[in-house]
PDB file of C-alpha atoms in Angstrom:
ATOM      1  CA  UNK U   1     -25.620  34.847  -8.426  1.00 95.00           C
ATOM      2  CA  UNK U   2     -23.942  31.503  -9.089  1.00 98.00           C
ATOM      3  CA  UNK U   3     -21.200  30.360  -6.665  1.00 98.00           C
ATOM      4  CA  UNK U   4     -18.848  27.396  -6.418  1.00 98.00           C
ATOM      5  CA  UNK U   5     -17.264  26.428  -3.085  1.00 98.00           C
ATOM      6  CA  UNK U   6     -14.070  24.391  -3.016  1.00 97.00           C
ATOM      7  CA  UNK U   7     -12.171  22.931  -0.045  1.00 92.00           C
ATOM      8  CA  UNK U   8      -8.541  22.202  -0.977  1.00 93.00           C
ATOM      9  CA  UNK U   9      -5.246  20.871   0.424  1.00 92.00           C
ATOM     10  CA  UNK U  10      -2.002  20.912  -1.611  1.00 94.00           C
ATOM     11  CA  UNK U  11      -3.468  21.168  -5.096  1.00 96.00           C
ATOM     12  CA  UNK U  12      -1.056  23.170  -7.247  1.00 96.00           C
ATOM     13  CA  UNK U  13      -1.202  20.456  -9.928  1.00 97.00           C
ATOM     14  CA  UNK U  14      -4.998  20.394 -10.417  1.00 98.00           C
ATOM     15  CA  UNK U  15      -5.978  23.926  -9.406  1.00 98.00           C
ATOM     16  CA  UNK U  16      -5.036  25.739 -12.653  1.00 98.00           C
ATOM     17  CA  UNK U  17      -7.265  23.436 -14.709  1.00 98.00           C
ATOM     18  CA  UNK U  18     -10.049  23.552 -12.114  1.00 98.00           C
ATOM     19  CA  UNK U  19     -10.047  27.318 -11.714  1.00 98.00           C
ATOM     20  CA  UNK U  20      -9.928  28.157 -15.414  1.00 98.00           C
ATOM     21  CA  UNK U  21     -12.786  25.731 -16.064  1.00 98.00           C
ATOM     22  CA  UNK U  22     -15.087  27.115 -13.363  1.00 98.00           C
ATOM     23  CA  UNK U  23     -14.293  30.789 -13.881  1.00 97.00           C
ATOM     24  CA  UNK U  24     -16.316  30.614 -17.071  1.00 94.00           C
ATOM     25  CA  UNK U  25     -19.323  29.046 -15.305  1.00 97.00           C
ATOM     26  CA  UNK U  26     -19.603  30.890 -11.986  1.00 98.00           C
ATOM     27  CA  UNK U  27     -19.907  34.504 -10.906  1.00 97.00           C
ATOM     28  CA  UNK U  28     -18.190  33.893  -7.595  1.00 98.00           C
ATOM     29  CA  UNK U  29     -16.108  31.320  -5.750  1.00 98.00           C
ATOM     30  CA  UNK U  30     -15.184  30.584  -2.137  1.00 98.00           C
ATOM     31  CA  UNK U  31     -11.878  28.718  -1.965  1.00 98.00           C
ATOM     32  CA  UNK U  32     -11.201  27.155   1.449  1.00 98.00           C
ATOM     33  CA  UNK U  33      -7.516  26.490   2.105  1.00 96.00           C
ATOM     34  CA  UNK U  34      -7.139  23.483   4.423  1.00 92.00           C
ATOM     35  CA  UNK U  35      -3.534  24.154   5.444  1.00 91.00           C
ATOM     36  CA  UNK U  36      -1.823  23.992   2.058  1.00 94.00           C
ATOM     37  CA  UNK U  37       1.986  24.244   2.076  1.00 94.00           C
ATOM     38  CA  UNK U  38       2.559  24.495  -1.684  1.00 96.00           C
ATOM     39  CA  UNK U  39       1.618  27.281  -4.125  1.00 97.00           C
ATOM     40  CA  UNK U  40      -2.128  26.595  -4.068  1.00 97.00           C
ATOM     41  CA  UNK U  41      -3.128  29.889  -2.444  1.00 98.00           C
ATOM     42  CA  UNK U  42      -0.952  31.919  -4.817  1.00 98.00           C
ATOM     43  CA  UNK U  43      -2.505  30.102  -7.786  1.00 98.00           C
ATOM     44  CA  UNK U  44      -6.004  30.929  -6.511  1.00 98.00           C
ATOM     45  CA  UNK U  45      -5.186  34.596  -6.034  1.00 98.00           C
ATOM     46  CA  UNK U  46      -3.474  34.851  -9.412  1.00 98.00           C
ATOM     47  CA  UNK U  47      -6.040  33.045 -11.548  1.00 98.00           C
ATOM     48  CA  UNK U  48      -9.178  34.057  -9.615  1.00 98.00           C
ATOM     49  CA  UNK U  49      -8.351  37.428  -8.006  1.00 98.00           C
ATOM     50  CA  UNK U  50     -12.030  38.346  -7.564  1.00 98.00           C
ATOM     51  CA  UNK U  51     -12.882  35.124  -5.740  1.00 98.00           C
ATOM     52  CA  UNK U  52     -12.648  34.730  -1.986  1.00 98.00           C
ATOM     53  CA  UNK U  53      -9.773  32.702  -0.496  1.00 98.00           C
ATOM     54  CA  UNK U  54     -10.204  31.788   3.169  1.00 98.00           C
ATOM     55  CA  UNK U  55      -8.199  29.729   5.630  1.00 96.00           C
ATOM     56  CA  UNK U  56      -9.965  26.680   7.039  1.00 94.00           C
ATOM     57  CA  UNK U  57     -10.464  26.622  10.789  1.00 91.00           C
ATOM     58  CA  UNK U  58      -9.762  22.886  10.744  1.00 86.00           C
ATOM     59  CA  UNK U  59      -6.298  21.476  11.418  1.00 83.00           C
ATOM     60  CA  UNK U  60      -7.224  17.855  10.613  1.00 78.00           C
ATOM     61  CA  UNK U  61      -9.489  16.223   8.067  1.00 77.00           C
ATOM     62  CA  UNK U  62     -12.978  15.347   9.293  1.00 79.00           C
ATOM     63  CA  UNK U  63     -15.790  14.912   6.772  1.00 80.00           C
ATOM     64  CA  UNK U  64     -18.478  16.070   9.221  1.00 85.00           C
ATOM     65  CA  UNK U  65     -16.670  19.261  10.224  1.00 88.00           C
ATOM     66  CA  UNK U  66     -15.598  19.955   6.631  1.00 91.00           C
ATOM     67  CA  UNK U  67     -19.228  19.781   5.508  1.00 94.00           C
ATOM     68  CA  UNK U  68     -20.249  22.076   8.366  1.00 95.00           C
ATOM     69  CA  UNK U  69     -17.589  24.574   7.332  1.00 96.00           C
ATOM     70  CA  UNK U  70     -18.786  24.462   3.716  1.00 97.00           C
ATOM     71  CA  UNK U  71     -22.389  25.013   4.792  1.00 97.00           C
ATOM     72  CA  UNK U  72     -21.376  27.973   6.980  1.00 97.00           C
ATOM     73  CA  UNK U  73     -20.125  29.693   3.826  1.00 97.00           C
ATOM     74  CA  UNK U  74     -23.140  28.548   1.809  1.00 98.00           C
ATOM     75  CA  UNK U  75     -25.376  30.196   4.393  1.00 97.00           C
ATOM     76  CA  UNK U  76     -23.870  33.585   3.498  1.00 96.00           C
ATOM     77  CA  UNK U  77     -24.474  33.208  -0.237  1.00 96.00           C
ATOM     78  CA  UNK U  78     -27.619  33.918  -2.270  1.00 96.00           C
ATOM     79  CA  UNK U  79     -28.485  32.216  -5.530  1.00 98.00           C
ATOM     80  CA  UNK U  80     -27.315  28.930  -7.007  1.00 98.00           C
ATOM     81  CA  UNK U  81     -24.378  27.086  -5.469  1.00 98.00           C
ATOM     82  CA  UNK U  82     -22.449  23.833  -5.489  1.00 98.00           C
ATOM     83  CA  UNK U  83     -19.601  22.499  -3.350  1.00 98.00           C
ATOM     84  CA  UNK U  84     -16.908  20.622  -5.268  1.00 98.00           C
ATOM     85  CA  UNK U  85     -13.470  19.128  -4.712  1.00 96.00           C
ATOM     86  CA  UNK U  86     -10.539  20.105  -6.940  1.00 97.00           C
ATOM     87  CA  UNK U  87     -10.942  16.801  -8.805  1.00 97.00           C
ATOM     88  CA  UNK U  88     -14.574  17.595  -9.667  1.00 98.00           C
ATOM     89  CA  UNK U  89     -15.488  19.596 -12.771  1.00 98.00           C
ATOM     90  CA  UNK U  90     -19.088  20.718 -13.248  1.00 98.00           C
ATOM     91  CA  UNK U  91     -20.255  19.996 -16.792  1.00 98.00           C
ATOM     92  CA  UNK U  92     -23.568  20.659 -18.511  1.00 98.00           C
ATOM     93  CA  UNK U  93     -24.939  19.788 -21.927  1.00 98.00           C
ATOM     94  CA  UNK U  94     -27.267  22.814 -21.657  1.00 97.00           C
ATOM     95  CA  UNK U  95     -26.445  26.349 -20.495  1.00 97.00           C
ATOM     96  CA  UNK U  96     -26.692  26.560 -16.707  1.00 98.00           C
ATOM     97  CA  UNK U  97     -29.280  29.325 -16.998  1.00 97.00           C
ATOM     98  CA  UNK U  98     -31.563  26.905 -18.848  1.00 97.00           C
ATOM     99  CA  UNK U  99     -31.016  24.190 -16.226  1.00 98.00           C
ATOM    100  CA  UNK U 100     -31.857  26.651 -13.453  1.00 98.00           C
ATOM    101  CA  UNK U 101     -34.957  27.921 -15.239  1.00 98.00           C
ATOM    102  CA  UNK U 102     -36.182  24.346 -15.778  1.00 97.00           C
ATOM    103  CA  UNK U 103     -35.739  23.522 -12.084  1.00 98.00           C
ATOM    104  CA  UNK U 104     -37.595  26.629 -10.941  1.00 97.00           C
ATOM    105  CA  UNK U 105     -40.421  26.009 -13.423  1.00 98.00           C
ATOM    106  CA  UNK U 106     -40.636  22.474 -11.982  1.00 97.00           C
ATOM    107  CA  UNK U 107     -40.929  23.797  -8.439  1.00 98.00           C
ATOM    108  CA  UNK U 108     -37.452  22.538  -7.493  1.00 98.00           C
ATOM    109  CA  UNK U 109     -34.716  24.332  -5.609  1.00 98.00           C
ATOM    110  CA  UNK U 110     -31.975  21.959  -6.682  1.00 98.00           C
ATOM    111  CA  UNK U 111     -31.000  18.708  -8.346  1.00 98.00           C
ATOM    112  CA  UNK U 112     -28.359  16.027  -8.330  1.00 97.00           C
ATOM    113  CA  UNK U 113     -25.573  16.399 -10.898  1.00 98.00           C
ATOM    114  CA  UNK U 114     -24.654  12.988 -12.330  1.00 97.00           C
ATOM    115  CA  UNK U 115     -21.199  11.742 -11.406  1.00 97.00           C
ATOM    116  CA  UNK U 116     -18.815  10.592 -14.127  1.00 98.00           C
ATOM    117  CA  UNK U 117     -15.722   8.716 -12.931  1.00 98.00           C
ATOM    118  CA  UNK U 118     -12.857   9.855 -15.128  1.00 98.00           C
ATOM    119  CA  UNK U 119     -10.122   7.334 -15.884  1.00 98.00           C
ATOM    120  CA  UNK U 120      -6.843   7.836 -17.719  1.00 98.00           C
ATOM    121  CA  UNK U 121      -6.308   4.815 -20.009  1.00 95.00           C
ATOM    122  CA  UNK U 122      -2.559   5.451 -19.939  1.00 93.00           C
ATOM    123  CA  UNK U 123       0.006   5.413 -17.132  1.00 90.00           C
ATOM    124  CA  UNK U 124       2.190   8.486 -16.744  1.00 94.00           C
ATOM    125  CA  UNK U 125       0.165  10.914 -18.857  1.00 94.00           C
ATOM    126  CA  UNK U 126       1.139  14.583 -18.627  1.00 97.00           C
ATOM    127  CA  UNK U 127      -1.687  16.676 -20.123  1.00 97.00           C
ATOM    128  CA  UNK U 128      -1.007  20.165 -21.426  1.00 98.00           C
ATOM    129  CA  UNK U 129      -1.541  22.610 -18.502  1.00 96.00           C
ATOM    130  CA  UNK U 130      -2.745  25.309 -20.912  1.00 96.00           C
ATOM    131  CA  UNK U 131      -5.590  23.298 -22.427  1.00 97.00           C
ATOM    132  CA  UNK U 132      -8.895  22.299 -20.751  1.00 98.00           C
ATOM    133  CA  UNK U 133      -8.379  19.031 -18.920  1.00 98.00           C
ATOM    134  CA  UNK U 134     -11.712  17.434 -19.989  1.00 98.00           C
ATOM    135  CA  UNK U 135     -10.730  17.832 -23.643  1.00 98.00           C
ATOM    136  CA  UNK U 136      -7.558  15.848 -22.945  1.00 98.00           C
ATOM    137  CA  UNK U 137      -8.903  13.335 -20.410  1.00 98.00           C
ATOM    138  CA  UNK U 138     -12.371  12.217 -21.493  1.00 98.00           C
ATOM    139  CA  UNK U 139     -12.479   8.478 -20.767  1.00 98.00           C
ATOM    140  CA  UNK U 140     -14.639   7.417 -17.862  1.00 98.00           C
ATOM    141  CA  UNK U 141     -17.610   5.571 -16.394  1.00 98.00           C
ATOM    142  CA  UNK U 142     -21.123   6.867 -15.755  1.00 97.00           C
ATOM    143  CA  UNK U 143     -21.339   6.261 -11.982  1.00 96.00           C
ATOM    144  CA  UNK U 144     -25.115   5.820 -12.137  1.00 96.00           C
ATOM    145  CA  UNK U 145     -25.179   3.398 -15.069  1.00 95.00           C
ATOM    146  CA  UNK U 146     -23.711   0.404 -13.202  1.00 95.00           C
ATOM    147  CA  UNK U 147     -26.054  -0.806 -10.455  1.00 93.00           C
ATOM    148  CA  UNK U 148     -24.944  -4.385  -9.776  1.00 94.00           C
ATOM    149  CA  UNK U 149     -22.811  -4.358  -6.568  1.00 94.00           C
ATOM    150  CA  UNK U 150     -20.608  -7.226  -7.767  1.00 95.00           C
ATOM    151  CA  UNK U 151     -19.876  -5.454 -11.057  1.00 95.00           C
ATOM    152  CA  UNK U 152     -19.089  -2.242  -9.192  1.00 95.00           C
ATOM    153  CA  UNK U 153     -16.757  -4.062  -6.818  1.00 94.00           C
ATOM    154  CA  UNK U 154     -14.919  -5.696  -9.725  1.00 94.00           C
ATOM    155  CA  UNK U 155     -14.252  -2.205 -11.120  1.00 94.00           C
ATOM    156  CA  UNK U 156     -13.002  -0.846  -7.756  1.00 92.00           C
ATOM    157  CA  UNK U 157     -16.096   1.372  -7.512  1.00 94.00           C
ATOM    158  CA  UNK U 158     -18.031   2.172  -4.338  1.00 91.00           C
ATOM    159  CA  UNK U 159     -20.984  -0.092  -3.549  1.00 90.00           C
ATOM    160  CA  UNK U 160     -23.402   2.622  -4.756  1.00 90.00           C
ATOM    161  CA  UNK U 161     -23.038   5.874  -6.736  1.00 93.00           C
ATOM    162  CA  UNK U 162     -21.088   8.390  -4.681  1.00 91.00           C
ATOM    163  CA  UNK U 163     -20.157  11.184  -7.090  1.00 94.00           C
ATOM    164  CA  UNK U 164     -23.473  12.926  -7.694  1.00 96.00           C
ATOM    165  CA  UNK U 165     -23.274  16.469  -6.293  1.00 98.00           C
ATOM    166  CA  UNK U 166     -26.143  18.722  -5.185  1.00 98.00           C
ATOM    167  CA  UNK U 167     -26.619  21.885  -7.265  1.00 98.00           C
ATOM    168  CA  UNK U 168     -29.080  24.087  -5.390  1.00 98.00           C
ATOM    169  CA  UNK U 169     -30.348  27.507  -4.314  1.00 98.00           C
ATOM    170  CA  UNK U 170     -31.146  26.579  -0.718  1.00 98.00           C
ATOM    171  CA  UNK U 171     -29.677  28.319   2.298  1.00 98.00           C
ATOM    172  CA  UNK U 172     -27.455  25.256   2.877  1.00 98.00           C
ATOM    173  CA  UNK U 173     -27.103  21.913   1.118  1.00 98.00           C
ATOM    174  CA  UNK U 174     -28.151  19.761   4.122  1.00 97.00           C
ATOM    175  CA  UNK U 175     -25.361  17.312   3.274  1.00 97.00           C
ATOM    176  CA  UNK U 176     -24.802  13.821   4.532  1.00 93.00           C
ATOM    177  CA  UNK U 177     -21.134  13.103   5.440  1.00 88.00           C
ATOM    178  CA  UNK U 178     -18.850  13.721   2.484  1.00 89.00           C
ATOM    179  CA  UNK U 179     -21.518  15.728   0.606  1.00 94.00           C
ATOM    180  CA  UNK U 180     -22.170  12.696  -1.605  1.00 91.00           C
ATOM    181  CA  UNK U 181     -25.849  12.896  -0.637  1.00 93.00           C
ATOM    182  CA  UNK U 182     -28.222  15.469   0.832  1.00 97.00           C
ATOM    183  CA  UNK U 183     -31.152  15.144   3.196  1.00 96.00           C
ATOM    184  CA  UNK U 184     -33.137  17.559   1.019  1.00 97.00           C
ATOM    185  CA  UNK U 185     -35.621  15.720  -1.240  1.00 97.00           C
ATOM    186  CA  UNK U 186     -34.712  17.772  -4.323  1.00 98.00           C
ATOM    187  CA  UNK U 187     -31.268  16.148  -4.336  1.00 97.00           C
ATOM    188  CA  UNK U 188     -32.977  12.954  -5.532  1.00 95.00           C
ATOM    189  CA  UNK U 189     -33.998  14.765  -8.740  1.00 96.00           C
ATOM    190  CA  UNK U 190     -31.136  13.984 -11.088  1.00 95.00           C
ATOM    191  CA  UNK U 191     -30.888  15.869 -14.375  1.00 93.00           C
ATOM    192  CA  UNK U 192     -28.989  14.106 -17.149  1.00 95.00           C
ATOM    193  CA  UNK U 193     -27.856  17.462 -18.579  1.00 96.00           C
ATOM    194  CA  UNK U 194     -25.895  18.334 -15.432  1.00 98.00           C
ATOM    195  CA  UNK U 195     -22.799  16.269 -14.595  1.00 98.00           C
ATOM    196  CA  UNK U 196     -19.705  16.243 -12.429  1.00 98.00           C
ATOM    197  CA  UNK U 197     -16.578  14.808 -14.024  1.00 98.00           C
ATOM    198  CA  UNK U 198     -14.611  13.355 -11.115  1.00 98.00           C
ATOM    199  CA  UNK U 199     -10.900  13.121 -11.914  1.00 98.00           C
ATOM    200  CA  UNK U 200     -10.018  10.485  -9.357  1.00 95.00           C
ATOM    201  CA  UNK U 201      -7.958   8.355 -11.761  1.00 96.00           C
ATOM    202  CA  UNK U 202      -7.107  10.871 -14.452  1.00 98.00           C
ATOM    203  CA  UNK U 203      -4.518  11.962 -15.272  1.00 98.00           C
ATOM    204  CA  UNK U 204      -2.792   8.904 -13.833  1.00 97.00           C
ATOM    205  CA  UNK U 205       0.738   9.909 -12.888  1.00 96.00           C
ATOM    206  CA  UNK U 206       2.931  10.492  -9.827  1.00 95.00           C
ATOM    207  CA  UNK U 207       1.319  13.869  -9.070  1.00 95.00           C
ATOM    208  CA  UNK U 208      -2.138  12.317  -8.838  1.00 94.00           C
ATOM    209  CA  UNK U 209      -0.956   9.411  -6.696  1.00 93.00           C
ATOM    210  CA  UNK U 210       0.634  11.869  -4.276  1.00 90.00           C
ATOM    211  CA  UNK U 211      -2.482  14.049  -4.069  1.00 89.00           C
ATOM    212  CA  UNK U 212      -4.560  10.969  -3.229  1.00 87.00           C
ATOM    213  CA  UNK U 213      -2.213   9.960  -0.422  1.00 82.00           C
ATOM    214  CA  UNK U 214      -1.688  13.422   1.095  1.00 77.00           C
ATOM    215  CA  UNK U 215      -4.889  13.411   3.157  1.00 68.00           C
ATOM    216  CA  UNK U 216      -3.750  10.447   5.279  1.00 57.00           C
ATOM    217  CA  UNK U 217      -1.446  12.741   7.265  1.00 59.00           C
ATOM    218  CA  UNK U 218      -4.392  14.981   8.197  1.00 63.00           C
ATOM    219  CA  UNK U 219      -6.658  12.262   9.602  1.00 65.00           C
ATOM    220  CA  UNK U 220      -6.756  11.720  13.382  1.00 59.00           C
ATOM    221  CA  UNK U 221      -6.620   8.083  14.634  1.00 60.00           C
ATOM    222  CA  UNK U 222     -10.024   8.386  16.348  1.00 58.00           C
ATOM    223  CA  UNK U 223     -11.581   9.186  12.969  1.00 53.00           C
ATOM    224  CA  UNK U 224     -10.579   5.726  11.761  1.00 51.00           C
ATOM    225  CA  UNK U 225     -12.155   3.913  14.708  1.00 49.00           C
ATOM    226  CA  UNK U 226     -15.511   4.220  12.932  1.00 54.00           C
ATOM    227  CA  UNK U 227     -13.906   3.013   9.663  1.00 52.00           C
ATOM    228  CA  UNK U 228     -14.208   6.424   8.007  1.00 53.00           C
ATOM    229  CA  UNK U 229     -11.614   7.649   5.554  1.00 52.00           C
ATOM    230  CA  UNK U 230      -9.783   4.345   5.112  1.00 54.00           C
ATOM    231  CA  UNK U 231      -9.519   4.939   1.358  1.00 59.00           C
ATOM    232  CA  UNK U 232      -7.069   7.761   2.033  1.00 57.00           C
ATOM    233  CA  UNK U 233      -4.520   5.290   3.412  1.00 61.00           C
ATOM    234  CA  UNK U 234      -4.095   3.245   0.241  1.00 76.00           C
ATOM    235  CA  UNK U 235      -0.484   3.044  -0.928  1.00 80.00           C
ATOM    236  CA  UNK U 236       0.837   3.755  -4.418  1.00 82.00           C
ATOM    237  CA  UNK U 237       0.821   0.103  -5.525  1.00 90.00           C
ATOM    238  CA  UNK U 238      -2.754  -0.348  -4.281  1.00 91.00           C
ATOM    239  CA  UNK U 239      -3.843   2.773  -6.129  1.00 92.00           C
ATOM    240  CA  UNK U 240      -2.285   1.412  -9.317  1.00 92.00           C
ATOM    241  CA  UNK U 241      -4.290  -1.783  -8.833  1.00 94.00           C
ATOM    242  CA  UNK U 242      -7.479   0.253  -8.386  1.00 93.00           C
ATOM    243  CA  UNK U 243      -6.668   2.208 -11.541  1.00 95.00           C
ATOM    244  CA  UNK U 244      -6.136  -0.989 -13.523  1.00 95.00           C
ATOM    245  CA  UNK U 245      -9.469  -2.409 -12.353  1.00 95.00           C
ATOM    246  CA  UNK U 246     -11.566   0.675 -13.037  1.00 96.00           C
ATOM    247  CA  UNK U 247      -9.875   1.178 -16.421  1.00 96.00           C
ATOM    248  CA  UNK U 248     -11.562  -2.013 -17.614  1.00 95.00           C
ATOM    249  CA  UNK U 249     -14.941  -0.244 -17.599  1.00 95.00           C
ATOM    250  CA  UNK U 250     -13.926   3.145 -18.986  1.00 97.00           C
ATOM    251  CA  UNK U 251     -15.199   4.364 -22.342  1.00 97.00           C
ATOM    252  CA  UNK U 252     -14.678   7.518 -24.365  1.00 98.00           C
ATOM    253  CA  UNK U 253     -17.319   9.910 -23.012  1.00 98.00           C
ATOM    254  CA  UNK U 254     -17.250  11.925 -26.216  1.00 97.00           C
ATOM    255  CA  UNK U 255     -19.785   9.342 -27.389  1.00 97.00           C
ATOM    256  CA  UNK U 256     -22.015   9.729 -24.315  1.00 97.00           C
ATOM    257  CA  UNK U 257     -25.440  11.289 -24.974  1.00 96.00           C
ATOM    258  CA  UNK U 258     -24.926  14.109 -22.479  1.00 97.00           C
ATOM    259  CA  UNK U 259     -21.216  14.128 -21.634  1.00 98.00           C
ATOM    260  CA  UNK U 260     -20.289  14.520 -25.299  1.00 97.00           C
ATOM    261  CA  UNK U 261     -22.291  17.745 -25.830  1.00 97.00           C
ATOM    262  CA  UNK U 262     -21.094  19.021 -22.434  1.00 98.00           C
ATOM    263  CA  UNK U 263     -17.500  18.698 -23.560  1.00 98.00           C
ATOM    264  CA  UNK U 264     -18.289  20.929 -26.531  1.00 96.00           C
ATOM    265  CA  UNK U 265     -20.218  23.477 -24.470  1.00 96.00           C
ATOM    266  CA  UNK U 266     -18.242  23.847 -21.252  1.00 96.00           C
ATOM    267  CA  UNK U 267     -14.571  23.444 -22.175  1.00 93.00           C
ATOM    268  CA  UNK U 268     -13.682  26.905 -23.382  1.00 84.00           C
ATOM    269  CA  UNK U 269     -11.282  29.371 -21.806  1.00 78.00           C
TER     270      UNK U 269
END
């Protein structure tokens, strides 16, 4: 079995694209509703009626407790699994069955999927909701290709790659806070074929600005004492500045050695 786990807030804008994309890749899904007040749950039940929709036990956002909740569900699931956000689309330039067979033949129980930071080159884009999002928004940056900290900072990127996700068949993913890394050694094995397109700055419109800012209201003050989650408090103008900076490094990923073939293989529904 192949399962995707997704923790979501108010995501009625992104969920239709995300669900339709992953329905073709996974046998099963666990969709964790973190107190949504829009139509997100109805969208999940309409587009993915066979998948499981559960209510989060958490009332506030906490990366540690969110990861624990995700792993509690992982623990119930056999087979291959990955935990993604609604802005993260799993992509592969080879069929997932071939990726899984290669990992098992190599004695691995998982691998890191390479993060691609997707960037909309235009302000105010409104992609067609009935067409695969990656076919409409395919400019971005390979998060692992830029290693110089100063260059990353100039592009409003984190100091080190943060968007690789762990695709595995372990009991749980053994995640570090935020699930950007895992304590399991197989997470350090990164396959170029397997990618995660992270739509943090694409499409770039009012809906995406609002979804970025919505988490601030769910973070307790004590969480910020340790300087965690500060990125969720950036205002609209600051987000526009971040978008302008990261746009300077974005290229059309249709020309990327692995992202290009993945766009042809995975974007069909």
